[in-house]
Amino acid sequence: MQYMEMTTKSVQEVIDSLKEISPKYKFGIQHIHNITETLKSKGIELENECQIVDICNPIIAEKFLSEDMSLSIVMPCKISVYTQDGETIIAMNSLVQLVDDINPDLIEIAQEVQEQLLEIIDEIK
């Protein structure tokens, strides 16, 4: 399942808001992948803007990894911000589904994190 929210903000405005709001929820931005710029540097012009944000709560990361190191394959969480058909979209995959595929015993923690990420997105849009 994917969560997708449209916003009137530009991609960069959303990214800037993520940087500002995430610490309130004890999340940190680990990296921002500017896909549009990366492809441009390789000689490929992408019609739409696209940036992918690696976001993580270190306390939750430690809980996941101390229980099951294989959960590292879904970390850090990713929030994608892109344009399509003139609209800016904020999107993320369901963390609950990703964790359920690996270790169903940790779904409650995944649900908590997913709700926090959706709160961050709601505050941004």
Short mmCIF file of N, CA, C and O in Angstrom, two decimals:
data_model
loop_
_atom_site.label_atom_id
_atom_site.label_comp_id
_atom_site.label_asym_id
_atom_site.label_seq_id
_atom_site.Cartn_x
_atom_site.Cartn_y
_atom_site.Cartn_z
N MET A 1 0.84 -1.18 0.00
CA MET A 1 0.00 0.00 0.00
C MET A 1 0.88 1.24 0.00
O MET A 1 1.92 1.27 0.64
N GLN A 2 0.44 2.22 -0.73
CA GLN A 2 1.14 3.49 -0.78
C GLN A 2 0.25 4.58 -0.19
O GLN A 2 -0.96 4.55 -0.34
N TYR A 3 0.88 5.52 0.48
CA TYR A 3 0.19 6.70 0.96
C TYR A 3 0.63 7.85 0.08
O TYR A 3 1.82 8.07 -0.09
N MET A 4 -0.34 8.56 -0.48
CA MET A 4 -0.01 9.67 -1.37
C MET A 4 -0.87 10.87 -1.00
O MET A 4 -2.09 10.74 -0.86
N GLU A 5 -0.22 12.01 -0.83
CA GLU A 5 -0.90 13.26 -0.51
C GLU A 5 -0.47 14.32 -1.51
O GLU A 5 0.72 14.45 -1.80
N MET A 6 -1.42 15.06 -2.02
CA MET A 6 -1.10 16.17 -2.91
C MET A 6 -0.95 17.43 -2.06
O MET A 6 -1.58 17.56 -1.01
N THR A 7 -0.10 18.33 -2.53
CA THR A 7 0.12 19.58 -1.83
C THR A 7 0.27 20.71 -2.85
O THR A 7 0.62 20.46 -4.00
N THR A 8 0.00 21.91 -2.39
CA THR A 8 0.19 23.08 -3.25
C THR A 8 1.63 23.59 -3.17
O THR A 8 2.02 24.46 -3.94
N LYS A 9 2.41 23.02 -2.26
CA LYS A 9 3.80 23.44 -2.11
C LYS A 9 4.66 22.86 -3.24
O LYS A 9 4.31 21.84 -3.83
N SER A 10 5.79 23.49 -3.48
CA SER A 10 6.76 22.96 -4.44
C SER A 10 7.51 21.79 -3.79
O SER A 10 7.46 21.62 -2.57
N VAL A 11 8.21 21.03 -4.59
CA VAL A 11 9.01 19.93 -4.06
C VAL A 11 10.01 20.46 -3.03
O VAL A 11 10.13 19.92 -1.94
N GLN A 12 10.71 21.54 -3.36
CA GLN A 12 11.71 22.08 -2.43
C GLN A 12 11.07 22.60 -1.15
O GLN A 12 11.63 22.45 -0.06
N GLU A 13 9.89 23.19 -1.25
CA GLU A 13 9.20 23.66 -0.04
C GLU A 13 8.84 22.48 0.87
O GLU A 13 8.96 22.58 2.10
N VAL A 14 8.44 21.37 0.29
CA VAL A 14 8.13 20.18 1.08
C VAL A 14 9.39 19.66 1.75
O VAL A 14 9.39 19.32 2.94
N ILE A 15 10.48 19.59 0.99
CA ILE A 15 11.75 19.12 1.55
C ILE A 15 12.18 20.01 2.71
O ILE A 15 12.58 19.52 3.77
N ASP A 16 12.10 21.32 2.52
CA ASP A 16 12.47 22.25 3.58
C ASP A 16 11.58 22.07 4.82
O ASP A 16 12.07 22.11 5.95
N SER A 17 10.29 21.85 4.60
CA SER A 17 9.36 21.62 5.71
C SER A 17 9.69 20.31 6.44
O SER A 17 9.61 20.25 7.67
N LEU A 18 10.04 19.28 5.68
CA LEU A 18 10.45 18.01 6.30
C LEU A 18 11.64 18.21 7.23
O LEU A 18 11.67 17.68 8.35
N LYS A 19 12.62 18.97 6.76
CA LYS A 19 13.81 19.24 7.57
C LYS A 19 13.44 19.97 8.87
O LYS A 19 14.01 19.71 9.92
N GLU A 20 12.47 20.86 8.77
CA GLU A 20 12.07 21.68 9.91
C GLU A 20 11.19 20.90 10.90
O GLU A 20 11.37 21.01 12.12
N ILE A 21 10.26 20.12 10.39
CA ILE A 21 9.24 19.47 11.22
C ILE A 21 9.70 18.14 11.81
O ILE A 21 9.33 17.79 12.94
N SER A 22 10.51 17.38 11.11
CA SER A 22 10.91 16.03 11.55
C SER A 22 11.47 15.97 12.96
O SER A 22 11.11 15.04 13.71
N PRO A 23 12.33 16.89 13.38
CA PRO A 23 12.88 16.80 14.74
C PRO A 23 11.81 16.86 15.84
O PRO A 23 12.00 16.28 16.91
N LYS A 24 10.68 17.52 15.58
CA LYS A 24 9.61 17.57 16.57
C LYS A 24 9.09 16.17 16.89
O LYS A 24 8.58 15.92 17.98
N TYR A 25 9.20 15.27 15.93
CA TYR A 25 8.74 13.89 16.07
C TYR A 25 9.90 12.93 16.38
O TYR A 25 9.74 11.73 16.30
N LYS A 26 11.05 13.50 16.68
CA LYS A 26 12.28 12.74 16.99
C LYS A 26 12.81 11.93 15.80
O LYS A 26 13.43 10.89 15.96
N PHE A 27 12.53 12.44 14.60
CA PHE A 27 13.07 11.86 13.38
C PHE A 27 14.18 12.75 12.85
O PHE A 27 14.14 13.97 13.03
N GLY A 28 15.14 12.15 12.20
CA GLY A 28 16.20 12.91 11.56
C GLY A 28 16.25 12.57 10.09
O GLY A 28 15.92 11.46 9.68
N ILE A 29 16.66 13.55 9.31
CA ILE A 29 16.85 13.34 7.88
C ILE A 29 18.28 12.83 7.70
O ILE A 29 19.24 13.51 8.06
N GLN A 30 18.42 11.63 7.18
CA GLN A 30 19.74 11.06 6.98
C GLN A 30 20.34 11.46 5.65
O GLN A 30 21.54 11.68 5.54
N HIS A 31 19.50 11.51 4.63
CA HIS A 31 19.99 11.87 3.30
C HIS A 31 18.82 12.27 2.41
O HIS A 31 17.70 11.79 2.61
N ILE A 32 19.10 13.14 1.48
CA ILE A 32 18.10 13.51 0.48
C ILE A 32 18.69 13.19 -0.88
O ILE A 32 19.76 13.69 -1.24
N HIS A 33 18.00 12.32 -1.58
CA HIS A 33 18.42 11.93 -2.93
C HIS A 33 17.66 12.79 -3.93
O HIS A 33 16.44 12.65 -4.08
N ASN A 34 18.36 13.69 -4.59
CA ASN A 34 17.72 14.52 -5.61
C ASN A 34 17.85 13.76 -6.93
O ASN A 34 18.85 13.87 -7.64
N ILE A 35 16.84 12.96 -7.23
CA ILE A 35 16.88 12.09 -8.40
C ILE A 35 16.97 12.91 -9.69
O ILE A 35 17.72 12.54 -10.61
N THR A 36 16.25 14.01 -9.75
CA THR A 36 16.27 14.85 -10.95
C THR A 36 17.68 15.34 -11.24
O THR A 36 18.16 15.24 -12.38
N GLU A 37 18.36 15.84 -10.20
CA GLU A 37 19.72 16.36 -10.38
C GLU A 37 20.72 15.24 -10.67
O GLU A 37 21.63 15.41 -11.48
N THR A 38 20.56 14.10 -10.02
CA THR A 38 21.46 12.98 -10.25
C THR A 38 21.36 12.51 -11.70
O THR A 38 22.39 12.29 -12.37
N LEU A 39 20.15 12.36 -12.19
CA LEU A 39 19.98 11.94 -13.59
C LEU A 39 20.51 13.00 -14.55
O LEU A 39 21.14 12.67 -15.55
N LYS A 40 20.27 14.27 -14.20
CA LYS A 40 20.77 15.36 -15.05
C LYS A 40 22.29 15.30 -15.16
O LYS A 40 22.86 15.52 -16.24
N SER A 41 22.97 14.98 -14.05
CA SER A 41 24.43 14.89 -14.07
C SER A 41 24.91 13.73 -14.93
O SER A 41 26.07 13.69 -15.32
N LYS A 42 24.02 12.79 -15.23
CA LYS A 42 24.35 11.65 -16.09
C LYS A 42 23.87 11.87 -17.52
O LYS A 42 23.89 10.95 -18.34
N GLY A 43 23.39 13.09 -17.80
CA GLY A 43 22.94 13.42 -19.15
C GLY A 43 21.51 13.03 -19.45
O GLY A 43 21.09 13.04 -20.61
N ILE A 44 20.74 12.73 -18.42
CA ILE A 44 19.35 12.33 -18.61
C ILE A 44 18.44 13.41 -18.04
O ILE A 44 18.57 13.79 -16.87
N GLU A 45 17.53 13.90 -18.86
CA GLU A 45 16.59 14.93 -18.42
C GLU A 45 15.29 14.27 -17.99
O GLU A 45 14.62 13.63 -18.79
N LEU A 46 14.93 14.41 -16.73
CA LEU A 46 13.68 13.90 -16.20
C LEU A 46 12.65 15.03 -16.28
O LEU A 46 12.94 16.14 -15.83
N GLU A 47 11.50 14.74 -16.82
CA GLU A 47 10.47 15.76 -17.00
C GLU A 47 9.97 16.30 -15.66
O GLU A 47 9.66 17.47 -15.52
N ASN A 48 9.87 15.43 -14.66
CA ASN A 48 9.34 15.81 -13.35
C ASN A 48 10.46 15.95 -12.33
O ASN A 48 11.53 15.39 -12.48
N GLU A 49 10.15 16.71 -11.26
CA GLU A 49 11.08 16.80 -10.14
C GLU A 49 10.86 15.58 -9.26
O GLU A 49 9.74 15.10 -9.10
N CYS A 50 11.93 15.08 -8.64
CA CYS A 50 11.81 13.94 -7.73
C CYS A 50 12.95 13.98 -6.72
O CYS A 50 14.12 14.00 -7.11
N GLN A 51 12.57 14.00 -5.44
CA GLN A 51 13.55 13.88 -4.37
C GLN A 51 13.04 12.82 -3.40
O GLN A 51 11.84 12.75 -3.12
N ILE A 52 13.95 12.00 -2.91
CA ILE A 52 13.61 10.94 -1.96
C ILE A 52 14.37 11.21 -0.67
O ILE A 52 15.60 11.37 -0.68
N VAL A 53 13.62 11.25 0.42
CA VAL A 53 14.18 11.58 1.73
C VAL A 53 14.31 10.31 2.56
O VAL A 53 13.34 9.57 2.75
N ASP A 54 15.52 10.05 3.05
CA ASP A 54 15.75 8.98 4.02
C ASP A 54 15.54 9.59 5.40
O ASP A 54 16.25 10.51 5.79
N ILE A 55 14.56 9.06 6.13
CA ILE A 55 14.19 9.62 7.42
C ILE A 55 14.18 8.50 8.45
O ILE A 55 13.77 7.38 8.14
N CYS A 56 14.66 8.79 9.67
CA CYS A 56 14.79 7.73 10.66
C CYS A 56 14.65 8.28 12.08
O CYS A 56 15.09 9.38 12.37
N ASN A 57 14.03 7.47 12.94
CA ASN A 57 13.99 7.74 14.36
C ASN A 57 14.98 6.75 14.99
O ASN A 57 14.75 5.54 14.95
N PRO A 58 16.09 7.22 15.55
CA PRO A 58 17.12 6.30 16.03
C PRO A 58 16.66 5.37 17.15
O PRO A 58 17.12 4.24 17.25
N ILE A 59 15.73 5.82 17.97
CA ILE A 59 15.23 4.97 19.06
C ILE A 59 14.46 3.79 18.48
O ILE A 59 14.65 2.64 18.90
N ILE A 60 13.63 4.06 17.48
CA ILE A 60 12.86 2.99 16.83
C ILE A 60 13.80 2.09 16.03
O ILE A 60 13.65 0.87 16.03
N ALA A 61 14.78 2.68 15.38
CA ALA A 61 15.75 1.88 14.61
C ALA A 61 16.43 0.87 15.51
O ALA A 61 16.57 -0.30 15.16
N GLU A 62 16.82 1.31 16.71
CA GLU A 62 17.48 0.40 17.64
C GLU A 62 16.54 -0.73 18.07
O GLU A 62 16.93 -1.88 18.17
N LYS A 63 15.27 -0.39 18.29
CA LYS A 63 14.28 -1.43 18.67
C LYS A 63 14.16 -2.47 17.57
O LYS A 63 14.18 -3.68 17.83
N PHE A 64 14.00 -2.00 16.34
CA PHE A 64 13.88 -2.94 15.21
C PHE A 64 15.12 -3.82 15.09
O PHE A 64 15.02 -5.04 15.01
N LEU A 65 16.28 -3.19 15.06
CA LEU A 65 17.51 -3.93 14.80
C LEU A 65 17.91 -4.84 15.94
O LEU A 65 18.52 -5.89 15.71
N SER A 66 17.57 -4.47 17.17
CA SER A 66 17.90 -5.36 18.28
C SER A 66 17.01 -6.60 18.28
O SER A 66 17.39 -7.64 18.82
N GLU A 67 15.85 -6.50 17.65
CA GLU A 67 14.95 -7.65 17.53
C GLU A 67 15.23 -8.49 16.29
O GLU A 67 15.12 -9.71 16.33
N ASP A 68 15.57 -7.81 15.18
CA ASP A 68 15.71 -8.54 13.91
C ASP A 68 16.54 -7.71 12.94
O ASP A 68 16.03 -6.76 12.33
N MET A 69 17.80 -8.06 12.80
CA MET A 69 18.70 -7.31 11.92
C MET A 69 18.25 -7.30 10.46
O MET A 69 18.59 -6.40 9.70
N SER A 70 17.45 -8.29 10.06
CA SER A 70 17.01 -8.31 8.66
C SER A 70 16.06 -7.16 8.34
O SER A 70 15.85 -6.83 7.17
N LEU A 71 15.53 -6.50 9.36
CA LEU A 71 14.70 -5.31 9.12
C LEU A 71 15.51 -4.15 8.56
O LEU A 71 14.95 -3.17 8.07
N SER A 72 16.81 -4.27 8.60
CA SER A 72 17.66 -3.22 8.04
C SER A 72 17.39 -3.00 6.56
O SER A 72 17.67 -1.91 6.04
N ILE A 73 16.80 -3.99 5.89
CA ILE A 73 16.53 -3.82 4.45
C ILE A 73 15.40 -2.83 4.17
O ILE A 73 15.26 -2.37 3.03
N VAL A 74 14.61 -2.48 5.19
CA VAL A 74 13.55 -1.49 4.99
C VAL A 74 13.88 -0.17 5.68
O VAL A 74 13.03 0.68 5.85
N MET A 75 15.14 -0.03 6.07
CA MET A 75 15.56 1.18 6.77
C MET A 75 16.58 1.95 5.93
O MET A 75 17.31 1.33 5.19
N PRO A 76 16.63 3.25 6.07
CA PRO A 76 15.68 4.11 6.77
C PRO A 76 14.37 4.20 5.98
O PRO A 76 14.30 3.80 4.82
N CYS A 77 13.36 4.75 6.62
CA CYS A 77 12.09 4.97 5.93
C CYS A 77 12.31 5.99 4.83
O CYS A 77 13.20 6.85 4.92
N LYS A 78 11.51 5.89 3.79
CA LYS A 78 11.66 6.79 2.65
C LYS A 78 10.36 7.55 2.41
O LYS A 78 9.28 6.97 2.44
N ILE A 79 10.52 8.83 2.19
CA ILE A 79 9.41 9.68 1.77
C ILE A 79 9.81 10.27 0.43
O ILE A 79 10.88 10.87 0.30
N SER A 80 8.97 10.07 -0.55
CA SER A 80 9.24 10.58 -1.90
C SER A 80 8.41 11.84 -2.13
O SER A 80 7.24 11.90 -1.76
N VAL A 81 9.05 12.83 -2.72
CA VAL A 81 8.36 14.08 -3.07
C VAL A 81 8.63 14.32 -4.54
O VAL A 81 9.79 14.40 -4.96
N TYR A 82 7.56 14.39 -5.33
CA TYR A 82 7.75 14.51 -6.77
C TYR A 82 6.61 15.27 -7.41
O TYR A 82 5.57 15.50 -6.78
N THR A 83 6.84 15.67 -8.65
CA THR A 83 5.78 16.31 -9.42
C THR A 83 5.29 15.35 -10.49
O THR A 83 6.06 14.55 -11.03
N GLN A 84 4.00 15.44 -10.75
CA GLN A 84 3.40 14.65 -11.81
C GLN A 84 2.15 15.39 -12.27
O GLN A 84 1.31 15.78 -11.45
N ASP A 85 2.07 15.59 -13.57
CA ASP A 85 0.94 16.32 -14.16
C ASP A 85 0.72 17.67 -13.48
O ASP A 85 -0.41 18.08 -13.22
N GLY A 86 1.81 18.36 -13.17
CA GLY A 86 1.73 19.70 -12.59
C GLY A 86 1.40 19.74 -11.10
O GLY A 86 1.25 20.82 -10.54
N GLU A 87 1.28 18.60 -10.47
CA GLU A 87 0.97 18.53 -9.04
C GLU A 87 2.20 18.05 -8.26
O GLU A 87 2.99 17.27 -8.77
N THR A 88 2.31 18.49 -7.01
CA THR A 88 3.35 17.98 -6.12
C THR A 88 2.74 16.91 -5.24
O THR A 88 1.68 17.13 -4.64
N ILE A 89 3.40 15.78 -5.17
CA ILE A 89 2.89 14.63 -4.41
C ILE A 89 3.93 14.21 -3.38
O ILE A 89 5.13 14.15 -3.67
N ILE A 90 3.44 13.91 -2.17
CA ILE A 90 4.26 13.36 -1.10
C ILE A 90 3.79 11.91 -0.94
O ILE A 90 2.60 11.66 -0.76
N ALA A 91 4.73 10.96 -1.02
CA ALA A 91 4.33 9.55 -1.00
C ALA A 91 5.28 8.72 -0.14
O ALA A 91 6.45 9.06 0.01
N MET A 92 4.73 7.64 0.39
CA MET A 92 5.55 6.66 1.10
C MET A 92 4.85 5.30 1.05
O MET A 92 3.64 5.22 0.89
N ASN A 93 5.65 4.26 1.15
CA ASN A 93 5.11 2.91 1.23
C ASN A 93 4.64 2.64 2.66
O ASN A 93 5.10 3.27 3.61
N SER A 94 3.76 1.66 2.81
CA SER A 94 3.28 1.26 4.12
C SER A 94 4.39 0.52 4.86
O SER A 94 4.81 -0.56 4.46
N LEU A 95 4.86 1.13 5.94
CA LEU A 95 5.88 0.48 6.77
C LEU A 95 5.32 -0.79 7.40
O LEU A 95 6.02 -1.78 7.54
N VAL A 96 4.04 -0.76 7.75
CA VAL A 96 3.41 -1.93 8.36
C VAL A 96 3.49 -3.13 7.41
O VAL A 96 3.85 -4.24 7.82
N GLN A 97 3.20 -2.92 6.14
CA GLN A 97 3.28 -4.02 5.18
C GLN A 97 4.71 -4.51 5.00
O GLN A 97 4.95 -5.71 4.92
N LEU A 98 5.65 -3.58 4.93
CA LEU A 98 7.04 -3.97 4.76
C LEU A 98 7.53 -4.80 5.96
O LEU A 98 8.18 -5.83 5.78
N VAL A 99 7.21 -4.35 7.17
CA VAL A 99 7.64 -5.07 8.37
C VAL A 99 6.89 -6.40 8.48
O VAL A 99 7.48 -7.42 8.84
N ASP A 100 5.62 -6.41 8.13
CA ASP A 100 4.84 -7.64 8.19
C ASP A 100 5.44 -8.74 7.32
O ASP A 100 5.43 -9.91 7.68
N ASP A 101 6.00 -8.36 6.19
CA ASP A 101 6.63 -9.34 5.30
C ASP A 101 7.89 -9.95 5.91
O ASP A 101 8.26 -11.06 5.56
N ILE A 102 8.54 -9.21 6.82
CA ILE A 102 9.81 -9.67 7.39
C ILE A 102 9.64 -10.26 8.78
O ILE A 102 10.15 -11.34 9.07
N ASN A 103 8.92 -9.53 9.65
CA ASN A 103 8.76 -9.99 11.03
C ASN A 103 7.44 -9.46 11.59
O ASN A 103 7.39 -8.38 12.18
N PRO A 104 6.36 -10.23 11.43
CA PRO A 104 5.04 -9.81 11.89
C PRO A 104 4.96 -9.49 13.38
O PRO A 104 4.05 -8.77 13.81
N ASP A 105 5.90 -9.99 14.17
CA ASP A 105 5.89 -9.71 15.61
C ASP A 105 6.13 -8.23 15.92
O ASP A 105 5.86 -7.79 17.04
N LEU A 106 6.63 -7.49 14.96
CA LEU A 106 6.97 -6.08 15.20
C LEU A 106 6.01 -5.11 14.52
O LEU A 106 6.31 -3.92 14.38
N ILE A 107 4.84 -5.58 14.16
CA ILE A 107 3.87 -4.73 13.46
C ILE A 107 3.42 -3.55 14.32
O ILE A 107 3.21 -2.46 13.81
N GLU A 108 3.27 -3.76 15.63
CA GLU A 108 2.82 -2.66 16.49
C GLU A 108 3.79 -1.49 16.45
O GLU A 108 3.37 -0.33 16.38
N ILE A 109 5.07 -1.78 16.50
CA ILE A 109 6.08 -0.71 16.41
C ILE A 109 6.00 -0.05 15.04
O ILE A 109 6.05 1.18 14.94
N ALA A 110 5.88 -0.85 14.00
CA ALA A 110 5.78 -0.31 12.64
C ALA A 110 4.56 0.59 12.51
O ALA A 110 4.63 1.65 11.87
N GLN A 111 3.45 0.20 13.11
CA GLN A 111 2.23 1.01 13.05
C GLN A 111 2.45 2.36 13.72
O GLN A 111 2.04 3.40 13.21
N GLU A 112 3.13 2.35 14.86
CA GLU A 112 3.43 3.58 15.59
C GLU A 112 4.29 4.52 14.73
O GLU A 112 4.00 5.72 14.62
N VAL A 113 5.32 3.98 14.11
CA VAL A 113 6.20 4.79 13.27
C VAL A 113 5.44 5.32 12.06
O VAL A 113 5.55 6.50 11.70
N GLN A 114 4.66 4.46 11.43
CA GLN A 114 3.91 4.86 10.25
C GLN A 114 2.95 6.00 10.59
O GLN A 114 2.84 6.97 9.83
N GLU A 115 2.28 5.92 11.73
CA GLU A 115 1.36 6.99 12.15
C GLU A 115 2.12 8.30 12.36
O GLU A 115 1.64 9.37 11.98
N GLN A 116 3.31 8.22 12.93
CA GLN A 116 4.12 9.43 13.14
C GLN A 116 4.52 10.04 11.80
O GLN A 116 4.47 11.27 11.62
N LEU A 117 4.94 9.20 10.87
CA LEU A 117 5.33 9.71 9.54
C LEU A 117 4.15 10.34 8.83
O LEU A 117 4.30 11.39 8.18
N LEU A 118 2.98 9.75 8.95
CA LEU A 118 1.78 10.32 8.32
C LEU A 118 1.40 11.64 8.98
O LEU A 118 0.92 12.56 8.31
N GLU A 119 1.63 11.77 10.30
CA GLU A 119 1.41 13.05 10.98
C GLU A 119 2.35 14.11 10.43
O GLU A 119 1.95 15.27 10.23
N ILE A 120 3.61 13.74 10.22
CA ILE A 120 4.58 14.68 9.65
C ILE A 120 4.11 15.14 8.27
O ILE A 120 4.09 16.33 7.97
N ILE A 121 3.70 14.19 7.45
CA ILE A 121 3.22 14.52 6.10
C ILE A 121 1.99 15.42 6.18
O ILE A 121 1.89 16.41 5.44
N ASP A 122 1.05 15.10 7.06
CA ASP A 122 -0.15 15.94 7.21
C ASP A 122 0.20 17.36 7.63
O ASP A 122 -0.41 18.32 7.16
N GLU A 123 1.19 17.49 8.51
CA GLU A 123 1.61 18.82 8.95
C GLU A 123 2.25 19.61 7.82
O GLU A 123 2.13 20.83 7.75
N ILE A 124 2.91 18.92 6.93
CA ILE A 124 3.60 19.59 5.81
C ILE A 124 2.65 20.06 4.74
O ILE A 124 2.77 21.16 4.22
N LYS A 125 1.70 19.22 4.39
CA LYS A 125 0.85 19.55 3.22
C LYS A 125 0.00 20.74 3.48
O LYS A 125 -0.25 21.56 2.73
#
